[in-house]
Amino acid sequence: MRLSSVVQHLLVFISVLSLARVQTTATAAIFYPFGSAAGDAINPLADDGSSSVIQLSSPLLFFGRAYQQIYVNNNGHLTFKQASPAYTPYTFPARGSQDIIAGLWTDLDNRQRGVVSYQQYTSGNVLTRATQDINTYFPNLNFNAFWVFVATWDKVAYYSLTTTETSFQVVLISDGIFSFILMNYGDIAVTSHSVEAGYDTINSTHYFVIPGSNSGSSISNLKSSSNVSVSGRWAFRVD
């Protein structure tokens, strides 16, 4: 039986819609739980704003330095000693005076669109998941996570570009000896703003720039790039 043209077009529309949902689900699958549904603390709506100081329930060892506090900055980066309003990233290696983790450091504006949130975990399914992930990517360590910190920038707009949406996540994982970072990327809008993703240390004794992440015109490729064969995910050992 031949289908009418209306029915044929309807089936095509349903197929495209289903594919979009599958892609969205696939992207969401690499993200750890986040947002109000996960009980996250929510950053203030502020241009170039930040969280208040967050006391860590377990020290994070970051390339030889142990930190007991952290700041989640609205412009896509984490700092340890003080909040950072900087909206233009410097180029790694900066050989500067601070340790920094840049999920996607650029000029973001959560006043217009999106949510910046964070939470730390010391028990539950998130630790189980982190343990499995790290043992997959870094075998032979017999790793058992007992602390996880998740910071998420969900559908945040670029400054002055209120219709854009950019989503990414930084996950810090520790067992008290080994420390790891997972960077998860969803849909990333292209931009003319300066951008940078990776990490840098005091005097740049250690640093890494995710390939292509310092070009706003190709930044959307983060969703499909990886160093652990999982599209949209980068994993680093940082103790």
mmCIF file of N, CA and C in Angstrom, residues 96-180:
data_model
loop_
_atom_site.group_PDB
_atom_site.id
_atom_site.type_symbol
_atom_site.label_atom_id
_atom_site.label_comp_id
_atom_site.label_asym_id
_atom_site.label_seq_id
_atom_site.Cartn_x
_atom_site.Cartn_y
_atom_site.Cartn_z
ATOM 1 N N GLY A 96 52.595 31.619 34.607
ATOM 2 C CA GLY A 96 52.080 32.587 35.562
ATOM 3 C C GLY A 96 52.161 32.108 36.996
ATOM 4 N N SER A 97 51.331 32.707 37.831
ATOM 5 C CA SER A 97 51.419 32.479 39.273
ATOM 6 C C SER A 97 50.222 31.741 39.837
ATOM 7 N N GLN A 98 49.417 31.081 38.986
ATOM 8 C CA GLN A 98 48.267 30.356 39.509
ATOM 9 C C GLN A 98 48.045 29.051 38.767
ATOM 10 N N ASP A 99 47.466 28.105 39.499
ATOM 11 C CA ASP A 99 46.978 26.869 38.905
ATOM 12 C C ASP A 99 45.552 27.110 38.425
ATOM 13 N N ILE A 100 45.222 26.572 37.264
ATOM 14 C CA ILE A 100 43.902 26.828 36.687
ATOM 15 C C ILE A 100 43.455 25.623 35.872
ATOM 16 N N ILE A 101 42.164 25.337 35.952
ATOM 17 C CA ILE A 101 41.549 24.280 35.147
ATOM 18 C C ILE A 101 40.485 24.938 34.281
ATOM 19 N N ALA A 102 40.648 24.847 32.981
ATOM 20 C CA ALA A 102 39.742 25.526 32.049
ATOM 21 C C ALA A 102 38.905 24.504 31.301
ATOM 22 N N GLY A 103 37.660 24.329 31.743
ATOM 23 C CA GLY A 103 36.743 23.484 30.984
ATOM 24 C C GLY A 103 36.522 24.085 29.611
ATOM 25 N N LEU A 104 36.123 25.337 29.579
ATOM 26 C CA LEU A 104 36.067 26.156 28.374
ATOM 27 C C LEU A 104 36.067 27.614 28.829
ATOM 28 N N TRP A 105 37.261 28.159 28.948
ATOM 29 C CA TRP A 105 37.433 29.523 29.451
ATOM 30 C C TRP A 105 37.183 30.497 28.309
ATOM 31 N N THR A 106 36.124 31.294 28.450
ATOM 32 C CA THR A 106 35.757 32.273 27.440
ATOM 33 C C THR A 106 34.769 33.256 28.062
ATOM 34 N N ASP A 107 34.228 34.145 27.271
ATOM 35 C CA ASP A 107 33.330 35.185 27.782
ATOM 36 C C ASP A 107 31.891 34.674 27.786
ATOM 37 N N LEU A 108 31.503 34.029 28.877
ATOM 38 C CA LEU A 108 30.163 33.482 29.038
ATOM 39 C C LEU A 108 29.312 34.440 29.873
ATOM 40 N N ASP A 109 28.003 34.313 29.756
ATOM 41 C CA ASP A 109 27.108 35.218 30.492
ATOM 42 C C ASP A 109 25.845 34.473 30.902
ATOM 43 N N ASN A 110 25.826 33.994 32.144
ATOM 44 C CA ASN A 110 24.668 33.220 32.607
ATOM 45 C C ASN A 110 23.499 34.100 33.010
ATOM 46 N N ARG A 111 23.620 35.420 32.911
ATOM 47 C CA ARG A 111 22.463 36.301 33.160
ATOM 48 C C ARG A 111 21.429 36.137 32.054
ATOM 49 N N GLN A 112 21.888 35.851 30.872
ATOM 50 C CA GLN A 112 20.997 35.792 29.713
ATOM 51 C C GLN A 112 20.440 34.396 29.474
ATOM 52 N N ARG A 113 21.258 33.397 29.718
ATOM 53 C CA ARG A 113 20.834 32.029 29.408
ATOM 54 C C ARG A 113 21.764 31.052 30.106
ATOM 55 N N GLY A 114 21.199 29.960 30.614
ATOM 56 C CA GLY A 114 22.010 28.873 31.142
ATOM 57 C C GLY A 114 22.207 28.907 32.645
ATOM 58 N N VAL A 115 22.761 27.807 33.155
ATOM 59 C CA VAL A 115 22.967 27.618 34.590
ATOM 60 C C VAL A 115 24.381 27.102 34.832
ATOM 61 N N VAL A 116 25.052 27.686 35.806
ATOM 62 C CA VAL A 116 26.358 27.211 36.261
ATOM 63 C C VAL A 116 26.150 26.620 37.651
ATOM 64 N N SER A 117 26.546 25.365 37.854
ATOM 65 C CA SER A 117 26.258 24.707 39.132
ATOM 66 C C SER A 117 27.392 23.754 39.498
ATOM 67 N N TYR A 118 27.361 23.297 40.761
ATOM 68 C CA TYR A 118 28.439 22.417 41.222
ATOM 69 C C TYR A 118 27.967 21.614 42.419
ATOM 70 N N GLN A 119 28.677 20.501 42.665
ATOM 71 C CA GLN A 119 28.417 19.673 43.843
ATOM 72 C C GLN A 119 29.608 18.743 44.073
ATOM 73 N N GLN A 120 29.866 18.429 45.335
ATOM 74 C CA GLN A 120 30.879 17.429 45.638
ATOM 75 C C GLN A 120 30.220 16.224 46.311
ATOM 76 N N TYR A 121 30.831 15.056 46.087
ATOM 77 C CA TYR A 121 30.278 13.797 46.551
ATOM 78 C C TYR A 121 31.336 13.024 47.332
ATOM 79 N N THR A 122 30.897 12.364 48.393
ATOM 80 C CA THR A 122 31.785 11.470 49.141
ATOM 81 C C THR A 122 31.177 10.073 49.296
ATOM 82 N N SER A 123 30.033 9.850 48.685
ATOM 83 C CA SER A 123 29.415 8.529 48.711
ATOM 84 C C SER A 123 28.397 8.447 47.585
ATOM 85 N N GLY A 124 27.940 7.227 47.311
ATOM 86 C CA GLY A 124 26.855 7.047 46.361
ATOM 87 C C GLY A 124 27.288 6.628 44.969
ATOM 88 N N ASN A 125 26.308 6.659 44.045
ATOM 89 C CA ASN A 125 26.497 6.154 42.695
ATOM 90 C C ASN A 125 27.513 6.950 41.886
ATOM 91 N N VAL A 126 27.649 8.245 42.189
ATOM 92 C CA VAL A 126 28.604 9.064 41.437
ATOM 93 C C VAL A 126 30.032 8.557 41.678
ATOM 94 N N LEU A 127 30.346 8.175 42.909
ATOM 95 C CA LEU A 127 31.672 7.627 43.190
ATOM 96 C C LEU A 127 31.885 6.296 42.478
ATOM 97 N N THR A 128 30.837 5.473 42.440
ATOM 98 C CA THR A 128 30.927 4.196 41.726
ATOM 99 C C THR A 128 31.211 4.426 40.252
ATOM 100 N N ARG A 129 30.509 5.375 39.680
ATOM 101 C CA ARG A 129 30.706 5.689 38.268
ATOM 102 C C ARG A 129 32.117 6.221 38.017
ATOM 103 N N ALA A 130 32.583 7.124 38.896
ATOM 104 C CA ALA A 130 33.926 7.691 38.744
ATOM 105 C C ALA A 130 34.984 6.599 38.845
ATOM 106 N N THR A 131 34.805 5.680 39.772
ATOM 107 C CA THR A 131 35.749 4.572 39.927
ATOM 108 C C THR A 131 35.823 3.751 38.648
ATOM 109 N N GLN A 132 34.681 3.441 38.077
ATOM 110 C CA GLN A 132 34.651 2.656 36.839
ATOM 111 C C GLN A 132 35.318 3.401 35.693
ATOM 112 N N ASP A 133 35.024 4.694 35.578
ATOM 113 C CA ASP A 133 35.608 5.475 34.488
ATOM 114 C C ASP A 133 37.130 5.529 34.587
ATOM 115 N N ILE A 134 37.633 5.839 35.771
ATOM 116 C CA ILE A 134 39.085 5.975 35.915
ATOM 117 C C ILE A 134 39.793 4.642 35.713
ATOM 118 N N ASN A 135 39.240 3.559 36.218
ATOM 119 C CA ASN A 135 39.868 2.255 36.008
ATOM 120 C C ASN A 135 39.830 1.831 34.538
ATOM 121 N N THR A 136 38.851 2.336 33.787
ATOM 122 C CA THR A 136 38.799 2.070 32.354
ATOM 123 C C THR A 136 39.888 2.841 31.611
ATOM 124 N N TYR A 137 40.035 4.119 31.949
ATOM 125 C CA TYR A 137 40.970 4.977 31.218
ATOM 126 C C TYR A 137 42.412 4.854 31.720
ATOM 127 N N PHE A 138 42.567 4.478 32.990
ATOM 128 C CA PHE A 138 43.900 4.361 33.596
ATOM 129 C C PHE A 138 43.990 3.016 34.317
ATOM 130 N N PRO A 139 44.107 1.935 33.567
ATOM 131 C CA PRO A 139 44.099 0.601 34.181
ATOM 132 C C PRO A 139 45.365 0.350 35.002
ATOM 133 N N ASN A 140 45.293 -0.688 35.809
ATOM 134 C CA ASN A 140 46.412 -1.157 36.643
ATOM 135 C C ASN A 140 46.689 -0.273 37.857
ATOM 136 N N LEU A 141 45.802 0.672 38.159
ATOM 137 C CA LEU A 141 45.971 1.494 39.365
ATOM 138 C C LEU A 141 45.173 0.950 40.541
ATOM 139 N N ASN A 142 44.188 0.086 40.249
ATOM 140 C CA ASN A 142 43.273 -0.404 41.288
ATOM 141 C C ASN A 142 42.660 0.779 42.038
ATOM 142 N N PHE A 143 42.136 1.725 41.260
ATOM 143 C CA PHE A 143 41.647 2.994 41.794
ATOM 144 C C PHE A 143 40.258 2.840 42.400
ATOM 145 N N ASN A 144 40.036 3.534 43.529
ATOM 146 C CA ASN A 144 38.730 3.544 44.182
ATOM 147 C C ASN A 144 38.418 4.965 44.639
ATOM 148 N N ALA A 145 37.592 5.654 43.886
ATOM 149 C CA ALA A 145 37.289 7.064 44.178
ATOM 150 C C ALA A 145 36.577 7.193 45.514
ATOM 151 N N PHE A 146 37.002 8.183 46.334
ATOM 152 C CA PHE A 146 36.215 8.482 47.529
ATOM 153 C C PHE A 146 35.823 9.952 47.594
ATOM 154 N N TRP A 147 36.142 10.710 46.539
ATOM 155 C CA TRP A 147 35.707 12.111 46.470
ATOM 156 C C TRP A 147 35.576 12.520 45.011
ATOM 157 N N VAL A 148 34.464 13.173 44.689
ATOM 158 C CA VAL A 148 34.209 13.669 43.335
ATOM 159 C C VAL A 148 33.613 15.070 43.431
ATOM 160 N N PHE A 149 34.108 15.959 42.586
ATOM 161 C CA PHE A 149 33.565 17.318 42.487
ATOM 162 C C PHE A 149 33.132 17.541 41.042
ATOM 163 N N VAL A 150 31.873 17.951 40.863
ATOM 164 C CA VAL A 150 31.312 18.127 39.525
ATOM 165 C C VAL A 150 30.886 19.578 39.346
ATOM 166 N N ALA A 151 31.445 20.247 38.342
ATOM 167 C CA ALA A 151 31.038 21.610 37.983
ATOM 168 C C ALA A 151 30.502 21.577 36.556
ATOM 169 N N THR A 152 29.327 22.199 36.353
ATOM 170 C CA THR A 152 28.646 22.110 35.061
ATOM 171 C C THR A 152 28.207 23.488 34.589
ATOM 172 N N TRP A 153 28.469 23.755 33.321
ATOM 173 C CA TRP A 153 27.961 24.944 32.642
ATOM 174 C C TRP A 153 26.933 24.437 31.636
ATOM 175 N N ASP A 154 25.666 24.618 31.942
ATOM 176 C CA ASP A 154 24.594 24.021 31.152
ATOM 177 C C ASP A 154 23.885 25.067 30.297
ATOM 178 N N LYS A 155 24.069 24.968 28.995
ATOM 179 C CA LYS A 155 23.387 25.826 28.009
ATOM 180 C C LYS A 155 23.594 27.308 28.300
ATOM 181 N N VAL A 156 24.833 27.664 28.640
ATOM 182 C CA VAL A 156 25.157 29.058 28.959
ATOM 183 C C VAL A 156 25.448 29.818 27.671
ATOM 184 N N ALA A 157 25.003 31.066 27.623
ATOM 185 C CA ALA A 157 25.215 31.907 26.442
ATOM 186 C C ALA A 157 26.568 32.594 26.493
ATOM 187 N N TYR A 158 27.091 32.920 25.314
ATOM 188 C CA TYR A 158 28.246 33.807 25.245
ATOM 189 C C TYR A 158 27.785 35.239 25.519
ATOM 190 N N TYR A 159 28.693 36.046 26.042
ATOM 191 C CA TYR A 159 28.372 37.444 26.306
ATOM 192 C C TYR A 159 27.932 38.133 25.015
ATOM 193 N N SER A 160 26.825 38.845 25.109
ATOM 194 C CA SER A 160 26.187 39.624 24.042
ATOM 195 C C SER A 160 25.576 38.767 22.937
ATOM 196 N N LEU A 161 25.669 37.444 23.059
ATOM 197 C CA LEU A 161 25.090 36.534 22.066
ATOM 198 C C LEU A 161 24.055 35.674 22.776
ATOM 199 N N THR A 162 22.906 36.276 23.052
ATOM 200 C CA THR A 162 21.953 35.689 23.995
ATOM 201 C C THR A 162 21.271 34.431 23.482
ATOM 202 N N THR A 163 21.347 34.161 22.192
ATOM 203 C CA THR A 163 20.677 32.968 21.669
ATOM 204 C C THR A 163 21.601 31.754 21.625
ATOM 205 N N THR A 164 22.875 31.930 21.952
ATOM 206 C CA THR A 164 23.807 30.801 21.904
ATOM 207 C C THR A 164 23.672 29.938 23.154
ATOM 208 N N GLU A 165 24.001 28.654 23.009
ATOM 209 C CA GLU A 165 23.984 27.727 24.136
ATOM 210 C C GLU A 165 25.236 26.854 24.087
ATOM 211 N N THR A 166 25.950 26.795 25.208
ATOM 212 C CA THR A 166 27.171 26.016 25.304
ATOM 213 C C THR A 166 27.138 25.205 26.600
ATOM 214 N N SER A 167 27.406 23.900 26.492
ATOM 215 C CA SER A 167 27.314 23.011 27.649
ATOM 216 C C SER A 167 28.585 22.188 27.798
ATOM 217 N N PHE A 168 29.133 22.185 28.999
ATOM 218 C CA PHE A 168 30.316 21.379 29.290
ATOM 219 C C PHE A 168 30.406 21.157 30.795
ATOM 220 N N GLN A 169 31.315 20.283 31.185
ATOM 221 C CA GLN A 169 31.399 19.863 32.581
ATOM 222 C C GLN A 169 32.843 19.510 32.928
ATOM 223 N N VAL A 170 33.244 19.857 34.147
ATOM 224 C CA VAL A 170 34.549 19.464 34.670
ATOM 225 C C VAL A 170 34.313 18.600 35.903
ATOM 226 N N VAL A 171 34.902 17.408 35.919
ATOM 227 C CA VAL A 171 34.742 16.467 37.024
ATOM 228 C C VAL A 171 36.118 16.206 37.636
ATOM 229 N N LEU A 172 36.263 16.514 38.921
ATOM 230 C CA LEU A 172 37.495 16.236 39.651
ATOM 231 C C LEU A 172 37.283 14.972 40.479
ATOM 232 N N ILE A 173 38.263 14.068 40.435
ATOM 233 C CA ILE A 173 38.115 12.758 41.074
ATOM 234 C C ILE A 173 39.389 12.443 41.844
ATOM 235 N N SER A 174 39.244 11.947 43.091
ATOM 236 C CA SER A 174 40.422 11.646 43.908
ATOM 237 C C SER A 174 40.166 10.448 44.814
ATOM 238 N N ASP A 175 41.259 9.737 45.123
ATOM 239 C CA ASP A 175 41.214 8.712 46.173
ATOM 240 C C ASP A 175 42.136 9.092 47.326
ATOM 241 N N GLY A 176 42.605 10.345 47.334
ATOM 242 C CA GLY A 176 43.525 10.818 48.348
ATOM 243 C C GLY A 176 44.979 10.711 47.931
ATOM 244 N N ILE A 177 45.245 9.911 46.914
ATOM 245 C CA ILE A 177 46.610 9.747 46.395
ATOM 246 C C ILE A 177 46.658 10.165 44.929
ATOM 247 N N PHE A 178 45.786 9.567 44.123
ATOM 248 C CA PHE A 178 45.704 9.892 42.709
ATOM 249 C C PHE A 178 44.587 10.919 42.484
ATOM 250 N N SER A 179 44.816 11.832 41.539
ATOM 251 C CA SER A 179 43.816 12.832 41.179
ATOM 252 C C SER A 179 43.627 12.843 39.663
ATOM 253 N N PHE A 180 42.377 13.024 39.243
ATOM 254 C CA PHE A 180 42.042 13.000 37.822
ATOM 255 C C PHE A 180 41.049 14.110 37.489
#
